[in-house]
Coordinates of C-alpha atoms in Angstrom, one line a residue:
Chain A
X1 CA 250.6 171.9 114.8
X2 CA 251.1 169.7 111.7
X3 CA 254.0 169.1 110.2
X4 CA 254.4 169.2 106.5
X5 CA 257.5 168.3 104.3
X6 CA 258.1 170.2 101.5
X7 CA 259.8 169.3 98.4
X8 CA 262.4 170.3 96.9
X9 CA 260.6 172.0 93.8
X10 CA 258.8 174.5 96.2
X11 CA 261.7 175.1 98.6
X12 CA 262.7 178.3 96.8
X13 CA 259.5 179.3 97.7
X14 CA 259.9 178.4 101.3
X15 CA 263.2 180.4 101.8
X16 CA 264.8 176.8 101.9
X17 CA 262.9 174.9 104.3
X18 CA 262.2 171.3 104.0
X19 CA 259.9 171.4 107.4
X20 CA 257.3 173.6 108.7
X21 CA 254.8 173.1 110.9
X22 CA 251.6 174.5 110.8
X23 CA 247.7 175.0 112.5
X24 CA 245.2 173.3 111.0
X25 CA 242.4 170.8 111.5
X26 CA 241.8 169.6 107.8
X27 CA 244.6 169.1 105.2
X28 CA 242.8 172.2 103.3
X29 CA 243.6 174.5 106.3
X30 CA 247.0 173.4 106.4
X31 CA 247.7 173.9 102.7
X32 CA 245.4 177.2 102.8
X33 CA 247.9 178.7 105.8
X34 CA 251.1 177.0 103.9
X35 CA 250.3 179.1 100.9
X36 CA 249.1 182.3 103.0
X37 CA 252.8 181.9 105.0
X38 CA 254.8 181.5 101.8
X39 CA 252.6 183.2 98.9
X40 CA 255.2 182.0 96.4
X41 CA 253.9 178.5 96.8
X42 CA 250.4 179.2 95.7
X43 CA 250.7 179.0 91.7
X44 CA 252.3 175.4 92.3
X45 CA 249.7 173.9 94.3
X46 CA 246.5 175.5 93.7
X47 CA 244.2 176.0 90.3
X48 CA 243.7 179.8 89.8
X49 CA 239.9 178.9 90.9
X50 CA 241.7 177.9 94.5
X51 CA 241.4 173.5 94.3
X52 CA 244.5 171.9 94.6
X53 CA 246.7 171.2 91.5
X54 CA 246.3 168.3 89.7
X55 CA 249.5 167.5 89.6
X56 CA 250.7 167.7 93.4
X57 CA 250.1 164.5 95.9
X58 CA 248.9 165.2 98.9
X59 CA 250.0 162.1 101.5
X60 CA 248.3 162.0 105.5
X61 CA 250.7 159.7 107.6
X62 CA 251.9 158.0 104.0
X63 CA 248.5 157.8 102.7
X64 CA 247.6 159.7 99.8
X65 CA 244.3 161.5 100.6
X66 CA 242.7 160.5 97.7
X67 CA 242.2 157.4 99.6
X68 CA 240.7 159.2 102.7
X69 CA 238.4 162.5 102.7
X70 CA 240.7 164.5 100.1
X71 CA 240.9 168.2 101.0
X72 CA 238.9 167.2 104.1
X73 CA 240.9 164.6 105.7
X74 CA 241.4 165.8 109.4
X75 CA 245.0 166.3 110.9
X76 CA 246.3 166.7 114.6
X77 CA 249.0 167.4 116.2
X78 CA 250.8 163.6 115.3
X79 CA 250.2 163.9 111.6
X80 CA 252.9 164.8 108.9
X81 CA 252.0 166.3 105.7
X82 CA 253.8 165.2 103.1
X83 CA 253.3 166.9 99.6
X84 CA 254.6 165.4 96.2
X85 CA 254.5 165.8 92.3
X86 CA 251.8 163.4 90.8
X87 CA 254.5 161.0 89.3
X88 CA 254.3 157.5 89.0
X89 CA 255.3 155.2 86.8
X90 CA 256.7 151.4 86.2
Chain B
X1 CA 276.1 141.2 80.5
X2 CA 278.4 143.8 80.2
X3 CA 279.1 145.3 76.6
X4 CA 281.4 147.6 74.8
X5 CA 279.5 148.9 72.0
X6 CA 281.2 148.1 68.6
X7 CA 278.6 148.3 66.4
X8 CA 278.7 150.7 63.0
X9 CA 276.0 153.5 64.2
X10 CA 278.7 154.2 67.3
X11 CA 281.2 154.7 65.4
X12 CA 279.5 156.8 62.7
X13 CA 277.6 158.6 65.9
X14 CA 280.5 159.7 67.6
X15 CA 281.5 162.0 65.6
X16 CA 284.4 164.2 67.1
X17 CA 282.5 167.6 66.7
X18 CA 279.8 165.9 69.2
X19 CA 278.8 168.4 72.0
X20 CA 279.6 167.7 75.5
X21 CA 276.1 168.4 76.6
X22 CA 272.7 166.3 75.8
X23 CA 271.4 169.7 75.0
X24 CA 272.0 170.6 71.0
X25 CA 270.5 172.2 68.5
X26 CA 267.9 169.7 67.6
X27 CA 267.5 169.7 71.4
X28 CA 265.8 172.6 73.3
X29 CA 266.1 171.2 76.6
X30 CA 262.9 170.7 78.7
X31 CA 259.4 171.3 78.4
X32 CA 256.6 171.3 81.0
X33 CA 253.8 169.5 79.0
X34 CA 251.5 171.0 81.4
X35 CA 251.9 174.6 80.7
X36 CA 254.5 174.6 78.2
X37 CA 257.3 176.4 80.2
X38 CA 260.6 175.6 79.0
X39 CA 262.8 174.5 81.7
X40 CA 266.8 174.0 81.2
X41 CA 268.4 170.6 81.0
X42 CA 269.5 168.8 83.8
X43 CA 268.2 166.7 86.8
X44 CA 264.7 168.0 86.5
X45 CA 261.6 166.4 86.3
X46 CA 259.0 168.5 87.6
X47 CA 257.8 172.5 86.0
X48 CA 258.9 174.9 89.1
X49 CA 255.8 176.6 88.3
X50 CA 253.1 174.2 88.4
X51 CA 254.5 170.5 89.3
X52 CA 253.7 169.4 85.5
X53 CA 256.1 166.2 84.0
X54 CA 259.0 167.8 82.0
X55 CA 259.8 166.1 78.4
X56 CA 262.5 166.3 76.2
X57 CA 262.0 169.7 73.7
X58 CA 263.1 168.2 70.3
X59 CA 263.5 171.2 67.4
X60 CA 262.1 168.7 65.2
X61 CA 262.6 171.0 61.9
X62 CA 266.5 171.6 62.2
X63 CA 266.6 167.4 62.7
X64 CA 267.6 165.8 59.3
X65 CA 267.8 162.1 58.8
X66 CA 266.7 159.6 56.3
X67 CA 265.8 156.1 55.9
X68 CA 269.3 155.2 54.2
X69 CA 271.0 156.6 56.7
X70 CA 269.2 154.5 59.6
X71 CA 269.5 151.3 57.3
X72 CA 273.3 151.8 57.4
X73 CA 273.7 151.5 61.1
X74 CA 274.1 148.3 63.4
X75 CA 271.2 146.9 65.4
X76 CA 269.8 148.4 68.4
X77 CA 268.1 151.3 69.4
X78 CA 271.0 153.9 69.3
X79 CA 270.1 153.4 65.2
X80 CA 267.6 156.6 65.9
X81 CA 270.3 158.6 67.6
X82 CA 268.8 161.8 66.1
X83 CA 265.4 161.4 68.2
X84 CA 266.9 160.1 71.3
X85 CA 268.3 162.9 73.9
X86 CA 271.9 161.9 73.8
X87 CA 274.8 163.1 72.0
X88 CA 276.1 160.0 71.0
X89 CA 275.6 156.3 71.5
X90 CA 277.0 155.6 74.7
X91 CA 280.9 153.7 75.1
X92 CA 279.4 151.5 77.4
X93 CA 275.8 149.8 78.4
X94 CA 273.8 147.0 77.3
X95 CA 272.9 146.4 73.6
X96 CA 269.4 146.8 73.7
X97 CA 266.6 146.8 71.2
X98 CA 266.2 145.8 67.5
X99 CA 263.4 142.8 68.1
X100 CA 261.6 140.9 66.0
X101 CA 258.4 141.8 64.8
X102 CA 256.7 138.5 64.3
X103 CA 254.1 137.5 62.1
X104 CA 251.0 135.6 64.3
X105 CA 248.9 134.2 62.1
X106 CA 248.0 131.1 64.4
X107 CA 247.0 133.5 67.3
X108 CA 245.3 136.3 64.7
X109 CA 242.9 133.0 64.0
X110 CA 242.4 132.6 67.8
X111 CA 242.0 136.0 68.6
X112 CA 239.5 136.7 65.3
X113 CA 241.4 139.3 63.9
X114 CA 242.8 139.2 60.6
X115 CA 246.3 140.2 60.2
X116 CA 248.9 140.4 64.1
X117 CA 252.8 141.1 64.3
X118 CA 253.9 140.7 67.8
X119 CA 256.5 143.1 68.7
X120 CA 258.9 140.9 70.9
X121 CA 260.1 142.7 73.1
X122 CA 260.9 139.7 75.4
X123 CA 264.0 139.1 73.6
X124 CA 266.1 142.3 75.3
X125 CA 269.2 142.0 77.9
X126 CA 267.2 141.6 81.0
X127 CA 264.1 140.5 78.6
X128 CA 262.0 143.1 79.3
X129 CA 261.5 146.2 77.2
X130 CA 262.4 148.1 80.1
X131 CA 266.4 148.0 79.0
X132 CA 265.1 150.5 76.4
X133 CA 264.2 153.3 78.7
X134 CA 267.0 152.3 81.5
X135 CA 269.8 152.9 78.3
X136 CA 268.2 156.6 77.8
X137 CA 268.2 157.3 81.2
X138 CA 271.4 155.5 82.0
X139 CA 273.5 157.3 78.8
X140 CA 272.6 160.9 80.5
X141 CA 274.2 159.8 83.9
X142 CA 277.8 160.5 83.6
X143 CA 276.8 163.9 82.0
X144 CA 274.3 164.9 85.0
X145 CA 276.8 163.0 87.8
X146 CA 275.1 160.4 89.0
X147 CA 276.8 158.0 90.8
X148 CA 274.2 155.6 91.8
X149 CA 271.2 154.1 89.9
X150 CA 267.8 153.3 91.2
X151 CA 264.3 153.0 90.4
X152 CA 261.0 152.6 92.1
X153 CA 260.1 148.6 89.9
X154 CA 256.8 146.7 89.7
X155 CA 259.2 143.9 88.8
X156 CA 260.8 144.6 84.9
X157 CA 262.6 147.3 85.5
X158 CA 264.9 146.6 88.7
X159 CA 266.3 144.2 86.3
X160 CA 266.6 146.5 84.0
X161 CA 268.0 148.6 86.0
X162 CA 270.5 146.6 88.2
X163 CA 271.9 145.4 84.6
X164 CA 272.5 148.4 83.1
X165 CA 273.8 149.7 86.2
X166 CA 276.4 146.8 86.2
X167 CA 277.4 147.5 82.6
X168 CA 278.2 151.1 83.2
X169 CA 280.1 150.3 86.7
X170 CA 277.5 151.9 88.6
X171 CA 275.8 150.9 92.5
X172 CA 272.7 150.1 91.8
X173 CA 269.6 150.3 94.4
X174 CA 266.2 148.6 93.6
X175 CA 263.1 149.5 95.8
X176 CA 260.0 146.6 94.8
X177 CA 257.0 145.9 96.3
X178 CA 257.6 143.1 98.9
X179 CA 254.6 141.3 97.0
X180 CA 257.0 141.2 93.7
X181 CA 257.7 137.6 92.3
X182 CA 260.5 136.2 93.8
X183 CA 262.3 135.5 90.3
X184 CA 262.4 139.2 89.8
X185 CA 264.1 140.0 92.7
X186 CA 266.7 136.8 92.4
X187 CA 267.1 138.7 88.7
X188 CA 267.8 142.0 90.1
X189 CA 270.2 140.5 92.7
X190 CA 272.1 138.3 90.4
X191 CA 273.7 142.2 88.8
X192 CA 274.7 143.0 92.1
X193 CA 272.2 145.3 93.0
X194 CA 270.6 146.6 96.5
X195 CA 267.2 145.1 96.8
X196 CA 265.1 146.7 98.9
X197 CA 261.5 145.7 99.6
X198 CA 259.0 147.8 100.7
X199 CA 255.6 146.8 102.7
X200 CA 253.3 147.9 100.2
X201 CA 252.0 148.9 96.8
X202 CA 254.1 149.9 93.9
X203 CA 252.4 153.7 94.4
X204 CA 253.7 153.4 97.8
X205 CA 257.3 152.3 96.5
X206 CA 256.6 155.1 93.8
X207 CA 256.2 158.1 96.9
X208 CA 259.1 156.6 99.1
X209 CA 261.6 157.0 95.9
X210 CA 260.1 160.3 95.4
X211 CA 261.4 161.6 98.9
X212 CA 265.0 159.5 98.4
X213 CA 265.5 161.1 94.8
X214 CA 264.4 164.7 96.2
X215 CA 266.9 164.2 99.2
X216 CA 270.0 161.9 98.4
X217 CA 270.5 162.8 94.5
X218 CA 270.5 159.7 93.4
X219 CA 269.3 158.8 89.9
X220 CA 266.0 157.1 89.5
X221 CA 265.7 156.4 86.1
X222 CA 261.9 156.4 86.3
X223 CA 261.7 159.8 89.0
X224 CA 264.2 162.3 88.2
X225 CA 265.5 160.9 85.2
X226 CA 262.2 160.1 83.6
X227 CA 262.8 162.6 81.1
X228 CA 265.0 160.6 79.6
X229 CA 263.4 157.4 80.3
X230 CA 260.7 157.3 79.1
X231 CA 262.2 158.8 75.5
X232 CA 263.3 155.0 74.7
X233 CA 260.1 153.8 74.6
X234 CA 259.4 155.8 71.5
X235 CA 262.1 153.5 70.3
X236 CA 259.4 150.6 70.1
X237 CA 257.7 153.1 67.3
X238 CA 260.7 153.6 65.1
X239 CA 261.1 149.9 65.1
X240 CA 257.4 149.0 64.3
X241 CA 257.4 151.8 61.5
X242 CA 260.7 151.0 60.1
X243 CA 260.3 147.1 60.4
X244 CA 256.5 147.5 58.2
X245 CA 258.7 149.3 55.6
X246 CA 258.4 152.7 57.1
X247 CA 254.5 153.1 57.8
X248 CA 252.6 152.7 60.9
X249 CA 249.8 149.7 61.3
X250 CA 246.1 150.4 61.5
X251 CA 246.3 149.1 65.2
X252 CA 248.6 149.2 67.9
X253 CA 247.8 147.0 71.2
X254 CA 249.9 147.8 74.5
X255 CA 249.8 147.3 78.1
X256 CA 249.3 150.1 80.4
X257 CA 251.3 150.7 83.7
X258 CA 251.9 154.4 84.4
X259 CA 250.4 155.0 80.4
X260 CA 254.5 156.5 79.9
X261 CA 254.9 153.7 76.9
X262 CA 251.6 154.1 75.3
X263 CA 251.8 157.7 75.0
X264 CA 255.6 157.8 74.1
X265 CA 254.4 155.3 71.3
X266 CA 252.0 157.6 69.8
X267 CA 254.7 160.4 70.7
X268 CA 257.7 158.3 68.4
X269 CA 254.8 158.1 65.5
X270 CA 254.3 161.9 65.3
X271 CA 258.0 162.6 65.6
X272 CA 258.9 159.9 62.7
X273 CA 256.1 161.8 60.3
X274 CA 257.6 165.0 61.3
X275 CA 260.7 164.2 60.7
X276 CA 259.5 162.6 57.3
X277 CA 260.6 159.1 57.6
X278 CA 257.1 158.4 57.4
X279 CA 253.8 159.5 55.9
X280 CA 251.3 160.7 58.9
X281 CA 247.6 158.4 59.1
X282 CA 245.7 157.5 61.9
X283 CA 246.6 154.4 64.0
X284 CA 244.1 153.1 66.4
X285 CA 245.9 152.7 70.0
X286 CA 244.1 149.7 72.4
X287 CA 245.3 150.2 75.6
X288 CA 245.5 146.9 77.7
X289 CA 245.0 146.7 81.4
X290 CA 244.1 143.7 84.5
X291 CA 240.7 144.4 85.4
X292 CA 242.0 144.2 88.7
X293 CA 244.1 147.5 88.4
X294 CA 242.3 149.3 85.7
X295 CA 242.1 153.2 86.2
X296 CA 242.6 153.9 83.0
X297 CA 240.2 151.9 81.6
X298 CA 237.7 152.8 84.1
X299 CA 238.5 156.5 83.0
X300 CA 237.8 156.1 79.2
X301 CA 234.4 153.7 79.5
X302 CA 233.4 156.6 82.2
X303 CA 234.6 159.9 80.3
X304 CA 236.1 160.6 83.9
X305 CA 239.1 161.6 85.7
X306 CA 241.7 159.1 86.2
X307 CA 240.9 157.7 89.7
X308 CA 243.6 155.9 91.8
X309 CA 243.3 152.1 92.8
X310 CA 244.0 151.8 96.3
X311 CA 244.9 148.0 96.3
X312 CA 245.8 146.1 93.2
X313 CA 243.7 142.9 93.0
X314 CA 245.5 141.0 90.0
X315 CA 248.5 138.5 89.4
X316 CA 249.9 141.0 86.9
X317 CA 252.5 142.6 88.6
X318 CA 253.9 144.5 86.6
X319 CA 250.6 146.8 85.3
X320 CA 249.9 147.2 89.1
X321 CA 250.1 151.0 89.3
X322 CA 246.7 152.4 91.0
X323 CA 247.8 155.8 90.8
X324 CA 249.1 156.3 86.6
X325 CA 250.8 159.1 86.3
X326 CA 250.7 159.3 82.5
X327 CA 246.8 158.3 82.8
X328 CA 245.2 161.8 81.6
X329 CA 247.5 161.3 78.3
X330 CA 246.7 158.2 78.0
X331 CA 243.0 159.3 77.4
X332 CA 244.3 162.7 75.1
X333 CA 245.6 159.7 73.1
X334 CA 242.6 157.9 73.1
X335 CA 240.5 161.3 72.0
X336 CA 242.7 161.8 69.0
X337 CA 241.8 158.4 67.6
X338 CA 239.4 155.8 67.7
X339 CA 240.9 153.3 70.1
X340 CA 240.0 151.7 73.5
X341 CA 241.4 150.6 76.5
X342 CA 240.4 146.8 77.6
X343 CA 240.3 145.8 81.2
X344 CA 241.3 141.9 81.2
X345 CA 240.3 139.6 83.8
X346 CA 243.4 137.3 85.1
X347 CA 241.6 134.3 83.6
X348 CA 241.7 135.5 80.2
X349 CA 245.2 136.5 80.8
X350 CA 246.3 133.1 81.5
X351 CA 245.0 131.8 78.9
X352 CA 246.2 134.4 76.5
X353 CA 249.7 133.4 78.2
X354 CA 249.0 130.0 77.2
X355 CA 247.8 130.7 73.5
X356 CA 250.6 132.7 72.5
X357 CA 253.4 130.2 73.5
X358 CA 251.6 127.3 72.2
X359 CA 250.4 128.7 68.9
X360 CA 253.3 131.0 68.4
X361 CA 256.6 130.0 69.9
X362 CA 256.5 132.7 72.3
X363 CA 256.2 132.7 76.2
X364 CA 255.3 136.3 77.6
X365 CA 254.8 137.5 81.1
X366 CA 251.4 138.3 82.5
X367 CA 251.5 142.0 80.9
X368 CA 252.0 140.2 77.4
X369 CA 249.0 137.8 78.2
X370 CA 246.6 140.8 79.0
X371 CA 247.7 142.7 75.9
X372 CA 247.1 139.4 73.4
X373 CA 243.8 139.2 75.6
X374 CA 243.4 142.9 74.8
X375 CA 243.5 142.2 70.9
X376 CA 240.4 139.5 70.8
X377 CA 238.8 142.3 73.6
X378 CA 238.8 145.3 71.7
X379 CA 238.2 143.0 68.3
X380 CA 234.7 142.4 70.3
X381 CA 234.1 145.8 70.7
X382 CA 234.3 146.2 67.1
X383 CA 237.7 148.7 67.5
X384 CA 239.6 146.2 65.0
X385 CA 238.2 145.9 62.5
X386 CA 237.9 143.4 59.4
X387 CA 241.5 143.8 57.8
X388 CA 243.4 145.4 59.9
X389 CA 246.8 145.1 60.4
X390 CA 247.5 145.1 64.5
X391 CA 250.7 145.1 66.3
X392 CA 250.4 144.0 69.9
X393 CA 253.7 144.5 72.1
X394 CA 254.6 141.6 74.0
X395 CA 256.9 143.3 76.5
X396 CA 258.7 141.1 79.1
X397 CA 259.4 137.2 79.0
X398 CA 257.4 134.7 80.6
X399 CA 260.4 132.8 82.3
X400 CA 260.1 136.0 84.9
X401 CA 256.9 134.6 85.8
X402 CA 256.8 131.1 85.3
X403 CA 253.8 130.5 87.6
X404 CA 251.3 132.7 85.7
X405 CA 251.0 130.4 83.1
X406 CA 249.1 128.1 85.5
X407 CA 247.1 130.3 86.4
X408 CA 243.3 128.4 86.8
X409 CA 245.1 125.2 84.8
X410 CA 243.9 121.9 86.6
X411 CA 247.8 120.5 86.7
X412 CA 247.5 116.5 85.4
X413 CA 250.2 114.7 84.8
X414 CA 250.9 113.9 80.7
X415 CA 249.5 111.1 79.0
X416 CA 250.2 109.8 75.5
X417 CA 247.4 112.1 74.3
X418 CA 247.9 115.0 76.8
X419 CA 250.6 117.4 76.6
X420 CA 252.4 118.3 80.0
X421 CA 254.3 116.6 82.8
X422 CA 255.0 113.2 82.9
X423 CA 255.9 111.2 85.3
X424 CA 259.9 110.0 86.3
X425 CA 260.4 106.9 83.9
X426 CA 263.2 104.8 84.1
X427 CA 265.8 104.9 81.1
X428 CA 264.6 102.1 78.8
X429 CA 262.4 102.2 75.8
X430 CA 259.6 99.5 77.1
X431 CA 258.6 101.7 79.9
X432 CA 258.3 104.8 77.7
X433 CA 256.7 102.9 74.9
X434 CA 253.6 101.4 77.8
X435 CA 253.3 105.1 79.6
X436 CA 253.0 106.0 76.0
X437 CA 250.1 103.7 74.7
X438 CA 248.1 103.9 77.9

């Protein structure tokens, strides 16, 4: 099971929680049962053609999977999930 | 530097029929500028239907203010009250703003073009043009109940925010980049904030302030404040436009971080014309960048989405954002107008450094050299063009940075005919006069 942190902007759609844990082997999976588990979280972090929104981070251990196989990027058991809004700025 | 405002515009602001609440009528609240939702004021900074940035919602038709009006009020960026999201200049906070536009001419010769104004914004409390934002940000506070201020800073703007914090009589916590000049974080420390240095990139800084803003409540002026934040940048375009006798220049140069000042540039232009304190043309926007952090750049010359830099390979600091997140408006900028963005190599920002100080009076940090080296760049590329009129923005002071200017120097001691260094001398004319002559 992964664990994946929610943010506050979707926890309305996750009847509160900040934590859930989920079965998955790629970070797709994960966000694919995420959004099957809570359906209210699907219009704020997938595209109506299914990809991820633009505008939510997805971070594997602290690294943004950008930087490792995107969508792809395999995750066990150890791994936290953390998803974000795309915001950075100096 | 702590400061009670006194100035006219605060006193002729603060009117008593002022609403208690930011939001008024010439003030909506939010809106996603993603999808366009409207979302209501408050500590919100993301669309709760699809994660978009939230900005200000001005009803620019019911705003009504003129150029007398503005000419009447003291100094400072409260001056443009009526485009700013706050009720009323704020009793307390730094005075920040109103800087010289300078006329270059030594460094337009250097740099090829034909007419420059440097917008110097090193001049500001912390001398960075950071205080501009941190005041916007800061003067909602009270009214959302923050008690602490913090921000995720490449370096300008934990100054920025520490001070402002101070003025206020806020705690103040400032999360850097361990790699951050030391000067920066003696600067941050000196107004009594929390300095906290993280082991890693500013994008990594940027997601750890994410989760303490989501969880403790805290207000980050540049996470869930940004809103308001980065509204005081526009304040940089009502001082250009007003300072040129209420008209825009053919070209604007500015550095490029997270792309939230260029866009809020072009954003202050559009709101001055609809407002009709000025008369709407096109202005070319260069966008300045290091080469060694230059998504944004890499995204224009490619016609491509803005990729993220993983590691930052450049001496400027403060532009070191791999992961922009005002990069896609950035380029809708860029689309609307025939601009650029230059990627600058840390050699030619050294030397930029050193060219603008010694042929203009003015030292500027790193981001100011690769914005000056921006101007000669995109004057190459045939962006400027013969006659124009170009404002760069110099936007924080070199003595934050003092090393930069060395940058690829060969250090010699001063001669008679050298300029630099010279060696300890004792106190009597003869030994000056032969170190002198020889």
């Amino acid at each position: 099971m992964t664990a994946i942190r929610i943010p506050p902007v979707l926890r309305a759609s996750t009847d509160g929680a900040k934590h859930v844990t989920i079965e998955g082997s790629t970070v797709r999976e994960v966000i694919d049962r995420l959004v099957a588990a809570y359906p209210g979280t699907a219009g704020q972090l997938r595209t109506p053609d299914g990809e991820l929104n633009r505008f939510v981070n997805v971070f594997v251990n602290g690294t943004d999977v950008r930087h490792l196989q995107a969508l792809d990027t395999p995750v066990g058991d150890r791994d936290e999930v953390v998803l974000l809004p795309a915001m950075a700025g100096g | 530097m702590t400061t009670e405002l006194v100035e006219p515009n605060a006193t002729a602001a603060r009117d008593a029929d002022a609403p208690a609440s930011a939001a008024t009528n010439r003030i909506r609240g939010f809106v996603c500028r993603n999808c366009g939702r409207p979302e209501a004021f408050g500590l919100a900074y993301v669309c709760s239907a699809c994660f978009g940035p939230l900005e200000i919602d001005y009803d620019l038709a019911s705003i009504s203010i003129d150029r007398a009006t503005i000419a009447a009020r003291g100094p400072a960026i409260w001056r443009y009250l009526e485009l700013l999201p706050v009720d009323a200049p704020p009793a307390r906070g730094l005075v920040v703003g109103s800087s010289p536009l300078l006329q270059a001419d030594r460094l337009a010769d250097r740099l090829g073009v034909d007419r420059l104004l440097l917008k110097d914004d090193t001049r500001n409390p912390t001398l960075s043009f950071k205080d501009r934002a941190v005041a916007v940000a800061a003067a909602n506070a009270p009214r959302l109940g923050i008690t602490t201020l913090a921000c995720a800073s490449t370096g300008n703007l934990a100054a920025a925010t520490a001070a402002t914090a101070a003025a206020i009589g806020l705690p103040s916590f400032v999360f850097v980049p361990s790699t951050v000049e030391p000067g920066k974080i003696r600067h941050a420390l000196a107004y009594g904030a929390t300095v906290v240095p993280i082991d890693g990139t500013y994008d990594d800084v940027n997601r750890l302030c994410i989760e303490v803003a989501d969880e403790l409540g805290w207000g980050f002026v540049n996470v869930n404040l940004r809103p308001y934040y980065a509204e005081g940048s526009k304040t940089l375009a009502f001082e250009i436009a007003e300072q040129l006798g209420w008209r825009t220049p053919d070209v604007i140069v500015a550095p490029i971080a997270s792309g939230a000042l260029f866009t809020k540039l072009a954003k202050g232009f559009r709101e001055l014309a609809a407002v009709g304190l000025i008369e709407e043309r096109p202005v070319r926007f260069v966008g300045a960048q290091a080469a060694g952090c230059s998504p944004v750049a890499r995204a224009w010359a490619s016609g491509g989405e803005v990729e993220p830099i993983r590691t930052p390979d450049t001496f400027v600091h403060s532009l070191a954002i791999g992961s922009p997140a005002d990069g896609r408006y950035v380029i809708e900028v860029l689309d609307s107008n025939e601009g650029s963005v230059e990627a600058v190599s840390d050699d030619e920002t050294a030397q930029a450094i050193r060219d603008t100080a010694r042929l203009e009076g003015v030292f500027v940090e790193p981001a100011g050299g690769v914005t000056v080296a921006a101007v000669s760049a995109a004057r190459r590329r045939g962006v400027i063009r013969d006659g124009d009129e170009v404002v760069a923005l110099v936007t924080g002071n070199g003595l934050k940075t003092p090393d930069a200017f060395e940058h690829g120097l060969d250090v010699a001691p001063a001669t008679g005919n050298r300029p630099g260094l010279a060696p300890v001398l004792p106190p009597n004319f003869s030994s000056f006069e032969r170190w002198l002559q020889a």
